[in-house]
PDB file of C-alpha atoms in Angstrom:
ATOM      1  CA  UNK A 132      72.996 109.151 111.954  1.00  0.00           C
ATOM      2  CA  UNK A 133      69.657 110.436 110.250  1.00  0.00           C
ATOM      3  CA  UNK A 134      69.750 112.072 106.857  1.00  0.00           C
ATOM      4  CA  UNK A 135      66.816 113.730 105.063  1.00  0.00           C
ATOM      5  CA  UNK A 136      67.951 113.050 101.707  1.00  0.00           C
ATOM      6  CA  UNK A 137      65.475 111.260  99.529  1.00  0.00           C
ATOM      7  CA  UNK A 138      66.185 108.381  97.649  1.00  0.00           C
ATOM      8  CA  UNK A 139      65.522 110.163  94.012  1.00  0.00           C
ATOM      9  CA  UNK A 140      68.401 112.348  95.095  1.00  0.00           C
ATOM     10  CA  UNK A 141      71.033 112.130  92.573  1.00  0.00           C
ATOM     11  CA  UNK A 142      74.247 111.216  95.266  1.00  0.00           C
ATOM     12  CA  UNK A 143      71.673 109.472  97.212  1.00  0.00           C
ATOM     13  CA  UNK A 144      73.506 106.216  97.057  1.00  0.00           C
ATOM     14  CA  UNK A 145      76.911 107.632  97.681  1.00  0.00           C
ATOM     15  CA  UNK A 146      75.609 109.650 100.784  1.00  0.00           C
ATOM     16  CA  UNK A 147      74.165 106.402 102.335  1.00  0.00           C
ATOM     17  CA  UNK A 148      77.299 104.580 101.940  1.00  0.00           C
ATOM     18  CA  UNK A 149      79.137 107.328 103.912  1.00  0.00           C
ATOM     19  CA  UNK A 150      76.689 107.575 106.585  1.00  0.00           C
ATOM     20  CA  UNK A 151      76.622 104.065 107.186  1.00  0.00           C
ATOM     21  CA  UNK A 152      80.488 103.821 106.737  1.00  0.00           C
ATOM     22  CA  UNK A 153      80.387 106.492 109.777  1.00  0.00           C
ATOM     23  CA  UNK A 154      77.689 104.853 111.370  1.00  0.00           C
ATOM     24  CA  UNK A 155      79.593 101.653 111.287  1.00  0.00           C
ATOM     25  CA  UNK A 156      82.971 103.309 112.735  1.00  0.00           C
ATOM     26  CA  UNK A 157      84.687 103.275 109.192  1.00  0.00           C
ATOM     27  CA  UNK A 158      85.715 106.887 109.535  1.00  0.00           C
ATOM     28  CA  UNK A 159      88.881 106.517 107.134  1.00  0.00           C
ATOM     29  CA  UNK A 160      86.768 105.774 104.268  1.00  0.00           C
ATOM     30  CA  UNK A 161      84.474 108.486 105.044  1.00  0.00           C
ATOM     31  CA  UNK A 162      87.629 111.159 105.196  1.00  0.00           C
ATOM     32  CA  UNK A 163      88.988 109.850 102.065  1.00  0.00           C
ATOM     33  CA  UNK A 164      85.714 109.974  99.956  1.00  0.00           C
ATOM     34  CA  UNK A 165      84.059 112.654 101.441  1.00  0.00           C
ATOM     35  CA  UNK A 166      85.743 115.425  99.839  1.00  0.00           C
ATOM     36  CA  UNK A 167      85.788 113.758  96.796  1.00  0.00           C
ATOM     37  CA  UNK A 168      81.738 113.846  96.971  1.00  0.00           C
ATOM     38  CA  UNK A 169      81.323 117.150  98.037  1.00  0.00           C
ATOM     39  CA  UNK A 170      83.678 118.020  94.774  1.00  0.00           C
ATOM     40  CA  UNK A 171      81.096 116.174  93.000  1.00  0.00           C
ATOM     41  CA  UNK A 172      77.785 117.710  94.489  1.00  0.00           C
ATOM     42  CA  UNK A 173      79.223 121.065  93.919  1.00  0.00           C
ATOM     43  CA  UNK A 174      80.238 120.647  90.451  1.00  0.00           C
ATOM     44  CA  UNK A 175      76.374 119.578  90.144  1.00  0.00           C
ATOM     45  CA  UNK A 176      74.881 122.716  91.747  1.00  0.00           C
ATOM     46  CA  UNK A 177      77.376 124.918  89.973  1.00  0.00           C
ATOM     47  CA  UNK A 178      76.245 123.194  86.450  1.00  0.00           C
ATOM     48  CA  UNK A 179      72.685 124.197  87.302  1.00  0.00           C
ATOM     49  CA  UNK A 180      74.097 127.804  88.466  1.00  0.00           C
ATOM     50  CA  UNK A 181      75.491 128.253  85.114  1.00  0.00           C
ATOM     51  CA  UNK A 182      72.751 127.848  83.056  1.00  0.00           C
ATOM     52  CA  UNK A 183      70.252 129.729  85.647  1.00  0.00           C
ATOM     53  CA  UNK A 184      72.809 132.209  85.341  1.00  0.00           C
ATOM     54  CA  UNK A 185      72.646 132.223  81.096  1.00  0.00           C
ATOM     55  CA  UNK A 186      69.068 132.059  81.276  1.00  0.00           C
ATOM     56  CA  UNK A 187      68.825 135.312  83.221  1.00  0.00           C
ATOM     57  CA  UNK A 188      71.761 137.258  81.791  1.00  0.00           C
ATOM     58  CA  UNK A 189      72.374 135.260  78.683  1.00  0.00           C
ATOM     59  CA  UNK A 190      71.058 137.980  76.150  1.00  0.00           C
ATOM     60  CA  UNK A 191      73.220 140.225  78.190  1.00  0.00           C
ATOM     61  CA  UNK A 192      76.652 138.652  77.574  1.00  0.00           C
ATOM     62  CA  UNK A 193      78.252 138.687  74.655  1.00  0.00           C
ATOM     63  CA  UNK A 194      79.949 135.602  73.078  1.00  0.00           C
ATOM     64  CA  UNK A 195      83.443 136.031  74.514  1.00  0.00           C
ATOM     65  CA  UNK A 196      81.648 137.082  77.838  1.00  0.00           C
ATOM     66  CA  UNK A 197      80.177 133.474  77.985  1.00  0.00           C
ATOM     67  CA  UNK A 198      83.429 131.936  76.720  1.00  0.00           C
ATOM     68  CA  UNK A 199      85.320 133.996  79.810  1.00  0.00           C
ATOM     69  CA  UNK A 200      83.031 132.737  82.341  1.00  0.00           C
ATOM     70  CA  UNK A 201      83.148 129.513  80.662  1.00  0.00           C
ATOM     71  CA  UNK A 202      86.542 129.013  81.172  1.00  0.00           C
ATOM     72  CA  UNK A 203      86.798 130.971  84.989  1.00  0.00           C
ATOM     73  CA  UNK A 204      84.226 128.295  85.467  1.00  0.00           C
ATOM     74  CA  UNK A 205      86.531 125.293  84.151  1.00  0.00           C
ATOM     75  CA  UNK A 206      89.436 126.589  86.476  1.00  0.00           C
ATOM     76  CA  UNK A 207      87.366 126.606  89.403  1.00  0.00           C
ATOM     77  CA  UNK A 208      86.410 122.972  89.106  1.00  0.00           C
ATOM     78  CA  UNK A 209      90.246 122.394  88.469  1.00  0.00           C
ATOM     79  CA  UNK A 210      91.153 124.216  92.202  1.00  0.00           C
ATOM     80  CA  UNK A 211      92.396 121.888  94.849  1.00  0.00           C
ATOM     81  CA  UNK A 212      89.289 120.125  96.941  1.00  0.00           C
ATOM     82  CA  UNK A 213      89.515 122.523  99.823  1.00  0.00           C
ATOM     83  CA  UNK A 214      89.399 125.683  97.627  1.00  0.00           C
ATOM     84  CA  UNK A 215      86.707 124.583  95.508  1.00  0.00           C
ATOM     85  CA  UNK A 216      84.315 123.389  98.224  1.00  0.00           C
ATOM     86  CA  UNK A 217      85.349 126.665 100.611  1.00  0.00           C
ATOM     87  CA  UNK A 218      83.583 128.546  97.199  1.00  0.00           C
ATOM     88  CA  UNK A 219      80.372 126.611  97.662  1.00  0.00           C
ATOM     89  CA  UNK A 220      80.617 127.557 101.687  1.00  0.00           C
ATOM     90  CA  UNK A 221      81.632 130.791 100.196  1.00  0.00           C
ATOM     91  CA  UNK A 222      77.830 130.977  97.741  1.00  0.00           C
ATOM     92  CA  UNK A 223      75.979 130.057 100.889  1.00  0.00           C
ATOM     93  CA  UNK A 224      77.482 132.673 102.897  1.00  0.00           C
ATOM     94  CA  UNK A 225      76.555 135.345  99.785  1.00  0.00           C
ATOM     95  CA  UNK A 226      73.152 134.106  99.076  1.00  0.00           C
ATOM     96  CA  UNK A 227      71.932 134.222 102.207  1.00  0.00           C
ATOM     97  CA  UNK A 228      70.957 130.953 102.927  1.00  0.00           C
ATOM     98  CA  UNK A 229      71.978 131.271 106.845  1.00  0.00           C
ATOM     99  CA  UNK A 230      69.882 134.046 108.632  1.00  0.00           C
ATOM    100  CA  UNK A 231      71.270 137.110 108.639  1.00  0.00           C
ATOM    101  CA  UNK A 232      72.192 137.281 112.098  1.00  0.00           C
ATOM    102  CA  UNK A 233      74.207 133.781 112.329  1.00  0.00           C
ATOM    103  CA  UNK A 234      75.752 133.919 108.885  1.00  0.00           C
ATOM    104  CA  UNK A 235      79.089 134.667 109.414  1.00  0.00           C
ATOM    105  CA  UNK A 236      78.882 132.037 112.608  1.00  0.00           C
ATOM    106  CA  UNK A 237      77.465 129.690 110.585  1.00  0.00           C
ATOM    107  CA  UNK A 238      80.310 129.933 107.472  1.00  0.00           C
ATOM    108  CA  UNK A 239      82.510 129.312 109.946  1.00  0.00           C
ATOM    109  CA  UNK A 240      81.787 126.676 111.224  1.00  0.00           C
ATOM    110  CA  UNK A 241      81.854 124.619 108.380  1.00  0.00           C
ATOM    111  CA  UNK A 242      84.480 126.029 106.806  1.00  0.00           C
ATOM    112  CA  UNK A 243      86.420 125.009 110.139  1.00  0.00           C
ATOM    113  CA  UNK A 244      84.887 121.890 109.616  1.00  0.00           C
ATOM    114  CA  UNK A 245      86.173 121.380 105.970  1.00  0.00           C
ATOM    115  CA  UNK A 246      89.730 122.536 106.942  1.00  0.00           C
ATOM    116  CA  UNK A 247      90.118 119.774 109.658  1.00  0.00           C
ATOM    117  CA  UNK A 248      88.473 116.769 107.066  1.00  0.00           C
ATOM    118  CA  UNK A 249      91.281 118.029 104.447  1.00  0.00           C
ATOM    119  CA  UNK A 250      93.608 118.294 106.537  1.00  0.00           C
ATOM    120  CA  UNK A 251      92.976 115.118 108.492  1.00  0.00           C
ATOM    121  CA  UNK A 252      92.814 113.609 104.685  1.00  0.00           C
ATOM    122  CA  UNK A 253      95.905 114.722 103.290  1.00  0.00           C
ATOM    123  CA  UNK A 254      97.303 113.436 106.602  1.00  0.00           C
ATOM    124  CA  UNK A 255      95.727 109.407 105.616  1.00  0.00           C
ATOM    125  CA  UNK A 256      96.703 110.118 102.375  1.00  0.00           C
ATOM    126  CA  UNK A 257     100.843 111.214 103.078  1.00  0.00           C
ATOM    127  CA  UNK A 258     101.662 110.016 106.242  1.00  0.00           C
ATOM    128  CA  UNK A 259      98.520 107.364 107.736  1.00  0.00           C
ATOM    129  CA  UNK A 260     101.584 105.089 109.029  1.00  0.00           C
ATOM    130  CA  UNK A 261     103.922 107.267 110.484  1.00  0.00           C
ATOM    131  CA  UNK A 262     101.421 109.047 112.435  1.00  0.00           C
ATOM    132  CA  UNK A 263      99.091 108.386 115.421  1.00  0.00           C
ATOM    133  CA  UNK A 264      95.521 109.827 115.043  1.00  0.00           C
ATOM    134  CA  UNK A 265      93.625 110.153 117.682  1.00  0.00           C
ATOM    135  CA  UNK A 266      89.950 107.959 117.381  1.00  0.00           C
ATOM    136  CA  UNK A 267      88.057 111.440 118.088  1.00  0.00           C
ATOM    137  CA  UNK A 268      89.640 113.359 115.697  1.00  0.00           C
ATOM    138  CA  UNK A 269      88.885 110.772 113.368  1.00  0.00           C
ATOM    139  CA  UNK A 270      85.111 109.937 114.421  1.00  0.00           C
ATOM    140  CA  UNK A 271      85.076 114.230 114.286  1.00  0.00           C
ATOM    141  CA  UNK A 272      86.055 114.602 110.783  1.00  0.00           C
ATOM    142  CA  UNK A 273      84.232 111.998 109.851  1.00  0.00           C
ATOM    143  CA  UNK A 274      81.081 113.512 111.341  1.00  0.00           C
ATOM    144  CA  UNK A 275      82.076 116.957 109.522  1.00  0.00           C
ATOM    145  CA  UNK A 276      82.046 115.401 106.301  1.00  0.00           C
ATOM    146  CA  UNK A 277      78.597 114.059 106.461  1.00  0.00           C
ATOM    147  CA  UNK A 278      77.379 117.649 107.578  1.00  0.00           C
ATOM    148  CA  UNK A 279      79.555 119.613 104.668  1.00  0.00           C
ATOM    149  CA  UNK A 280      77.848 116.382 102.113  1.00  0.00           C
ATOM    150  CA  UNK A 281      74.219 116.816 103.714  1.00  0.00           C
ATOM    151  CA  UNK A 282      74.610 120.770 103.591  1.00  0.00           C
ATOM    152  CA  UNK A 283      75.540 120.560  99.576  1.00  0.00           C
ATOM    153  CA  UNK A 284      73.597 117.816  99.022  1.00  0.00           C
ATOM    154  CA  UNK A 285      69.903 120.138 100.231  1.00  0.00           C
ATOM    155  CA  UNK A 286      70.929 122.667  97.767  1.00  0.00           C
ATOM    156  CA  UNK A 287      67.642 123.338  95.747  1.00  0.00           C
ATOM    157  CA  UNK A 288      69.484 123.240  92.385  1.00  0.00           C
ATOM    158  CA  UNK A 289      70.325 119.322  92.930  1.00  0.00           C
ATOM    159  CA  UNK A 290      66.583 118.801  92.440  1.00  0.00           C
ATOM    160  CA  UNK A 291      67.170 120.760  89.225  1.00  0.00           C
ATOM    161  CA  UNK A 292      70.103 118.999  88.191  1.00  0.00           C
ATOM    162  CA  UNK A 293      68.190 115.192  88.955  1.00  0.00           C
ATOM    163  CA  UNK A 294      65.179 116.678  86.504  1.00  0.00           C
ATOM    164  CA  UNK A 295      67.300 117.177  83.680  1.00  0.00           C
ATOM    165  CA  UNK A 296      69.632 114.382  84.382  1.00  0.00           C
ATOM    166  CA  UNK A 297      67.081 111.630  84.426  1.00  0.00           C
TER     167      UNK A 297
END
């Protein structure tokens, strides 16, 4: 599986180790961590969001304005791993970053995507020996969580966040 994530990208390492854990047929390891890294990327982007968002509107808001969105912000973060990441699908839909025309099409499908790697998850997670899975729904949601992880992971503010973290 090709990637075009750079090596100065801040999950860099972590991506790599999924795609070759895919690569190399290790789909539960990618189902189980996947969702945990795309929890990670977003809380990245949405770190960078919040203080483009205070540098554009921050003489605007008033202290217990910031302190509101402040803490909206810490409850999102705190939202199970399916609702937090179907936000970020959710801020690509809004912003645009589909074309117009496939948008809705294209939130979709990973937002299908997500729902089958979570549920497939929670499924390895409660009940991996008293059920069967099937080695193509596995090698499936594997392969959707390295395209929800590479779609996060090419959000422009991760280049941002790597800037300021280095």
């Amino acid at each position: 599986m090709s990637t075009k994530i750079s090596d100065s990208h801040p999950f860099f390492k972590e991506i790599i180790n999924l795609i070759q854990a895919h690569d190399n047929e290790d789909y539960f390891k990618v189902v189980m961590l996947s969702p945990q890294l795309l929890v990670q990327i977003a809380d990245a982007i949405g770190k960078v969001a919040e203080e483009v968002t205070y540098c554009i509107v921050g003489d605007c808001l008033s202290e217990e304005d910031k302190e509101v969105y402040k803490l909206i912000g810490k409850l999102d973060r705190d939202l199970s791993d399916k609702a937090y990441i179907g936000h970020g699908l959710v801020s690509y839909y809004e912003s645009e970053y589909w074309p117009k025309n496939s948008s809705k099409k294209e939130f979709i499908k990973y937002f299908t995507k997500l729902e089958d790697l979570v549920a497939l998850r929670n499924v390895f997670a409660h009940e991996f020996y008293k059920k069967e899975i099937v080695d193509r729904r596995m090698k499936n949601c594997s392969k959707a969580g390295i395209d929800l992880i590479l779609l996060f992971a090419s959000h422009e503010y991760l280049h941002d966040y790597f800037e300021e973290s280095a």
